[in-house]
Amino acid sequence: MSKQSTKFTPWSEHRPVVRLGQASRTARWCLAGYLLLTIYASLHPLTGWRDLEVAPWSFLFDPWPAYLTRFDFWSNIAAYLPIGILIVFSLSPQWPRGLTWAIASFLGASVSLLIEGAQSYLPQRVPALSDFLANSVGAAIGATLAILLARRILGSISVRTGLSRMLAPQAAPLLVLLMFWVVAQLHPASVPFLTGRIAPQLLTWMAGVTGEASNATVFDPSQALSAEQFVMIQFVLGSLSLAALLCVMRCAIADHASRVLWIAATFIGVIFVKLLASSLQYGPDQAWLWLTQGAQQALILAAFAGLFIAVLPRGLIMSLGVLLLTVQMVLANALADNPYFMVSLTRWHQGRFINFFGLTQWVSGLWPFAALIVLLMIGGRHHSKN
């Protein structure tokens, strides 16, 4: 009597496929997104191009600027740190460290050189040798920091296997979305954490094209809301925005990963981002200016919602995220301008961020639309596989 043998599949065959010596595709996604942000911010408003019949590299021979603030110098260094880091992680870890560092530093300096050269054709921008040097130093420092970690992360089978098991399929575009959300928070908003308020920008643009005046909102339900009503608006829209953000983060995490831990880390990161953004917008002494009564209530509700988002399956969270983003976009564009917030804008240090204003405004307005498209695409692939 013959016995039918049962074939057992070892657990190792179910591990995610991890190939050593490969560059990080997630880093390349993030690098592409960050380069787009840098180019737009550096060349904003992208109008009025003219040729002064001067070589675009002539700024390299200009004298050192007489009025160079520490903020401008260090901000230029900090702006190019991520470029050096992301370039290193985008290259193969099998390359010699010296070659990787040289390529990352050269590419970072080249990006700065091209951007500074392009600024010579814009009337509102002034290329400067100090900016180019600070950007190049920032890229080199970022490359140095990444070199110390690149081989340990990209060349370690345990680390790469852990990342593969922690991140869900198609997590790279979701991580890029989270990076853009951080940029969106640099734009002052009457509702903390709110994104998707695109109607004022579109109506202003349409008014410029047609020559006709337009209202500040699409529905404009009332211009005489009380302070209590604005607190309720902050609570509702803030909660929706935070819950939608947590859904995006949850979709980037695999079902078997430490979801509660990552949701909690995201929640803490959101508070840190708002503190940093408020400090940059209004000054360090106003770091907690955003923490209004409505914002506090939104944080509490979002914290409880985060617990449910962490434990629910990924497929359901995708559908929930699409719903929350849709409701958020509708309500955000029906919002009337808050007069109390408009008064607070008089304390906004716009001069420091005038070059980023157009960028952060549009990133903030378009972020939930981009998140909605990404979730729908990933959700379609997820359901087709299941």
XYZ file of C-alpha atoms in Angstrom:
386
model
C 0.000 0.000 0.000
C 1.584 3.192 -1.165
C 1.455 6.318 0.879
C 0.851 9.644 -0.778
C 3.538 12.033 0.331
C 2.528 15.471 1.467
C 4.678 18.332 0.238
C 5.355 20.957 2.827
C 6.465 24.431 1.754
C 9.090 25.803 4.076
C 8.403 29.162 5.661
C 11.467 30.649 3.983
C 9.783 30.310 0.584
C 7.031 32.669 1.751
C 9.458 35.409 2.620
C 9.414 38.508 0.451
C 11.900 38.326 -2.373
C 14.924 40.370 -1.368
C 17.827 40.947 -3.717
C 21.033 42.293 -2.282
C 23.096 44.910 -4.041
C 20.119 46.742 -5.481
C 19.232 50.372 -5.094
C 16.086 51.397 -3.280
C 13.140 52.051 -5.585
C 11.401 53.883 -2.771
C 14.384 56.245 -2.514
C 14.143 56.921 -6.244
C 10.451 57.767 -5.929
C 11.201 60.122 -3.063
C 14.141 61.653 -4.939
C 11.972 62.374 -7.985
C 9.310 63.995 -5.821
C 11.806 66.059 -3.851
C 13.551 67.267 -7.007
C 10.218 68.453 -8.398
C 9.572 70.346 -5.168
C 13.034 71.899 -5.251
C 12.801 72.971 -8.885
C 9.354 74.488 -8.462
C 10.252 76.298 -5.253
C 13.494 77.620 -6.702
C 11.966 78.882 -9.961
C 8.580 80.073 -8.670
C 6.604 81.911 -10.062
C 7.918 80.517 -13.388
C 6.848 83.618 -15.336
C 8.583 86.553 -16.985
C 11.466 84.616 -18.528
C 13.918 86.911 -20.364
C 17.449 86.790 -21.727
C 19.858 89.373 -20.298
C 22.575 88.222 -22.708
C 24.656 87.118 -19.735
C 26.088 83.646 -19.343
C 23.929 81.671 -16.878
C 27.080 80.668 -14.968
C 28.320 84.240 -14.552
C 27.075 84.295 -10.947
C 30.002 82.022 -10.070
C 32.299 85.009 -10.487
C 30.166 87.486 -8.543
C 31.482 88.823 -5.208
C 30.271 87.334 -1.952
C 26.926 88.927 -0.969
C 27.236 91.676 1.614
C 23.984 90.790 3.366
C 23.830 87.042 3.892
C 21.790 85.920 6.884
C 22.481 82.757 8.819
C 18.924 81.616 8.152
C 19.389 81.811 4.374
C 22.743 80.021 4.476
C 21.684 77.169 6.754
C 18.304 76.760 5.065
C 20.082 76.288 1.735
C 22.277 73.617 3.301
C 19.288 71.879 4.882
C 17.311 72.004 1.631
C 19.916 69.900 -0.209
C 20.640 67.423 2.588
C 17.796 65.116 1.463
C 19.046 65.242 -2.125
C 22.456 63.864 -1.132
C 20.858 61.216 1.071
C 18.320 60.076 -1.510
C 20.880 59.946 -4.336
C 23.091 57.598 -2.292
C 20.181 55.283 -1.526
C 19.182 55.408 -5.204
C 22.572 54.012 -6.237
C 23.807 50.461 -5.903
C 25.346 49.652 -2.489
C 27.917 47.474 -4.267
C 29.681 50.522 -5.656
C 32.770 51.804 -3.805
C 31.913 54.317 -1.118
C 34.181 56.980 -2.554
C 32.599 56.669 -5.996
C 29.076 56.782 -4.548
C 29.900 59.859 -2.489
C 31.488 61.604 -5.465
C 28.513 60.887 -7.728
C 25.971 62.030 -5.122
C 27.905 65.212 -4.338
C 28.439 65.977 -8.028
C 24.792 65.426 -8.920
C 23.624 67.552 -5.989
C 25.960 70.381 -6.992
C 24.879 70.010 -10.632
C 21.208 70.372 -9.697
C 22.019 73.537 -7.779
C 24.146 74.894 -10.640
C 21.398 74.325 -13.191
C 18.739 75.880 -10.972
C 20.859 78.917 -10.111
C 21.663 79.327 -13.797
C 17.966 79.147 -14.693
C 17.229 81.827 -12.101
C 19.287 84.302 -14.150
C 16.443 84.261 -16.713
C 13.769 85.132 -14.131
C 13.233 88.770 -13.105
C 12.125 87.895 -9.572
C 15.044 85.571 -8.807
C 18.713 86.363 -8.260
C 21.330 83.610 -8.605
C 24.040 83.737 -5.964
C 27.373 82.036 -5.434
C 26.584 81.646 -1.731
C 23.405 79.707 -2.530
C 25.260 77.391 -4.897
C 28.023 76.689 -2.369
C 25.565 76.129 0.476
C 23.487 73.767 -1.662
C 26.603 71.835 -2.725
C 27.776 71.532 0.878
C 24.327 70.324 1.918
C 24.300 67.625 -0.763
C 27.815 66.516 0.219
C 26.881 66.341 3.916
C 23.751 64.368 3.075
C 25.788 61.967 0.946
C 28.263 61.505 3.800
C 25.507 60.694 6.266
C 23.881 58.265 3.843
C 27.189 56.523 3.053
C 27.499 55.587 6.719
C 24.112 53.838 6.572
C 23.670 52.770 2.951
C 25.558 49.486 3.099
C 24.047 48.527 6.427
C 20.541 49.071 5.072
C 20.769 48.212 1.385
C 23.383 45.490 1.819
C 21.916 43.726 4.834
C 19.557 40.875 4.108
C 17.985 41.132 7.554
C 17.273 44.856 7.203
C 15.951 44.571 3.650
C 13.836 41.568 4.561
C 12.440 43.486 7.520
C 11.600 46.474 5.318
C 10.007 44.217 2.721
C 7.856 42.541 5.361
C 6.969 45.853 7.012
C 5.953 47.765 3.877
C 2.964 46.764 1.816
C 3.067 46.336 -1.976
C 3.110 49.630 -3.885
C 4.125 51.493 -0.715
C 6.542 53.835 -2.530
C 3.938 56.283 -3.950
C 2.217 56.375 -0.569
C 5.482 57.325 1.128
C 5.958 60.076 -1.455
C 2.454 61.315 -0.629
C 3.410 61.529 3.043
C 6.459 63.598 2.103
C 4.295 66.002 0.108
C 1.886 66.270 3.052
C 4.737 67.611 5.179
C 5.386 70.272 2.525
C 1.676 71.128 2.447
C 1.743 71.957 6.152
C 4.115 74.851 5.468
C 1.167 76.729 3.984
C -0.865 78.542 6.662
C -4.419 77.215 6.894
C -7.368 78.276 9.031
C -7.944 74.615 9.939
C -4.879 72.753 11.262
C -3.909 69.696 9.170
C -6.379 70.679 6.410
C -5.519 70.035 2.762
C -7.619 70.132 -0.376
C -8.842 73.724 -0.255
C -8.237 74.339 -3.952
C -11.334 76.418 -4.844
C -9.841 79.844 -3.891
C -6.776 79.238 -6.083
C -8.884 78.040 -9.009
C -11.366 80.889 -8.711
C -8.549 83.416 -8.499
C -6.943 81.891 -11.578
C -10.264 81.922 -13.440
C -10.809 85.545 -12.445
C -7.427 86.422 -13.913
C -8.317 84.674 -17.164
C -11.862 86.008 -17.535
C -11.340 89.370 -15.835
C -14.385 88.843 -13.618
C -14.365 88.893 -9.816
C -15.093 85.675 -7.932
C -16.071 84.726 -4.405
C -13.602 83.155 -1.995
C -15.510 79.889 -1.794
C -17.659 77.767 -4.074
C -20.743 77.500 -1.865
C -20.035 80.409 0.499
C -22.781 79.398 2.972
C -22.263 82.310 5.331
C -19.820 85.077 6.036
C -21.076 85.655 9.583
C -20.079 82.510 11.436
C -19.413 82.753 15.136
C -16.191 81.788 16.903
C -17.913 78.666 18.260
C -18.882 77.626 14.747
C -15.315 78.025 13.539
C -14.171 75.826 16.433
C -16.617 73.177 15.217
C -15.293 73.551 11.666
C -11.742 73.036 12.913
C -12.834 69.969 14.856
C -14.705 68.310 11.982
C -12.301 69.117 9.147
C -9.225 68.563 11.309
C -10.488 65.121 12.311
C -11.263 64.190 8.702
C -7.851 65.360 7.519
C -5.973 63.461 10.216
C -8.007 60.290 9.740
C -7.423 60.410 5.970
C -3.681 60.875 6.536
C -3.578 57.904 8.906
C -5.395 55.822 6.296
C -2.712 56.677 3.730
C -0.012 55.672 6.208
C -1.848 52.482 7.111
C -2.092 51.481 3.438
C 1.707 51.676 3.206
C 2.095 49.161 6.050
C 1.715 45.416 5.597
C -1.041 43.652 7.520
C 1.421 41.602 9.599
C 3.585 44.596 10.596
C 3.386 46.526 13.878
C 0.532 48.665 12.675
C -0.372 50.270 15.996
C 3.233 51.298 16.536
C 3.520 52.868 13.087
C 0.193 54.678 13.384
C 1.293 56.045 16.764
C 4.628 57.158 15.277
C 2.771 58.893 12.450
C 0.513 60.642 14.947
C 3.502 61.919 16.919
C 5.194 62.956 13.684
C 2.129 65.012 12.714
C 2.389 67.018 15.928
C 6.115 67.562 15.391
C 5.509 68.742 11.805
C 2.892 71.260 12.959
C 5.237 72.574 15.648
C 8.015 72.996 13.107
C 5.741 74.590 10.505
C 4.254 77.015 13.026
C 7.730 77.965 14.244
C 8.859 78.691 10.703
C 5.689 80.597 9.818
C 5.181 82.729 12.915
C 8.408 82.379 14.899
C 9.594 79.913 17.572
C 7.624 81.679 20.299
C 4.394 80.872 18.412
C 5.108 77.160 17.900
C 1.862 76.132 19.633
C -0.298 78.740 17.914
C -2.072 76.073 15.862
C -3.225 74.111 18.934
C -6.648 75.735 19.239
C -9.635 74.219 20.969
C -10.850 72.731 17.697
C -7.400 71.315 16.938
C -7.212 69.689 20.377
C -10.588 68.021 19.865
C -9.533 66.873 16.381
C -6.360 65.301 17.771
C -8.284 63.415 20.440
C -10.830 62.042 17.969
C -8.110 61.173 15.451
C -6.164 59.306 18.142
C -9.145 57.024 18.793
C -9.785 56.681 15.055
C -6.151 55.705 14.585
C -6.629 52.660 16.811
C -9.404 51.350 14.566
C -7.448 52.236 11.420
C -4.486 50.254 12.742
C -6.428 47.025 13.316
C -8.671 47.028 10.243
C -7.493 45.116 7.142
C -5.675 47.044 4.433
C -8.352 46.570 1.771
C -11.033 48.085 3.993
C -8.768 50.999 4.931
C -8.321 51.854 1.251
C -12.070 52.221 0.843
C -12.311 54.210 4.069
C -9.482 56.493 2.946
C -11.225 57.197 -0.368
C -14.424 58.090 1.495
C -12.674 60.366 3.996
C -10.679 62.148 1.289
C -13.812 62.763 -0.765
C -15.772 64.204 2.164
C -12.764 66.271 3.221
C -12.380 67.831 -0.242
C -16.074 68.728 -0.471
C -16.235 70.322 2.967
C -12.871 72.076 2.635
C -14.007 73.930 -0.471
C -17.346 74.853 1.109
C -15.525 76.530 3.989
C -15.937 80.277 4.443
C -12.864 82.337 5.264
C -12.206 82.639 8.973
C -11.803 86.353 9.828
C -9.950 85.492 13.033
C -7.412 83.521 11.037
C -7.048 86.291 8.462
C -6.036 88.641 11.275
C -3.447 86.145 12.522
C -1.850 86.089 9.056
C -0.508 89.565 9.730
C 2.081 87.852 11.957
C 3.095 85.414 9.237
C 6.748 85.760 8.261
C 5.922 85.467 4.579
C 9.207 87.079 3.559
C 11.125 83.967 4.552
C 8.838 81.713 2.573
C 7.771 83.884 -0.341
C 9.643 81.567 -2.710
C 7.745 78.560 -1.346
C 4.348 80.210 -1.023
C 3.049 79.254 -4.455
C 4.415 75.737 -4.056
C 3.005 74.992 -0.620
C -0.350 76.507 -1.525
C -0.813 74.275 -4.552
C 0.625 71.199 -2.843
C -1.827 71.732 0.011
C -4.729 72.153 -2.392
C -3.917 69.203 -4.638
C -2.676 66.706 -2.026
C -5.986 64.908 -1.302
C -6.726 64.656 -5.033
C -3.373 62.955 -5.582
C -3.934 60.721 -2.549
C -7.370 59.777 -3.857
C -5.956 58.767 -7.251
C -3.140 56.725 -5.686
C -5.507 54.910 -3.304
C -7.912 54.096 -6.143
C -5.099 52.715 -8.298
C -3.571 50.645 -5.491
C -6.999 49.545 -4.324
C -7.886 48.322 -7.803
C -4.733 46.199 -7.948
C -5.319 44.920 -4.415
C -8.874 43.767 -5.116
C -7.949 42.260 -8.492
C -5.329 40.067 -6.801
C -7.762 38.963 -4.115
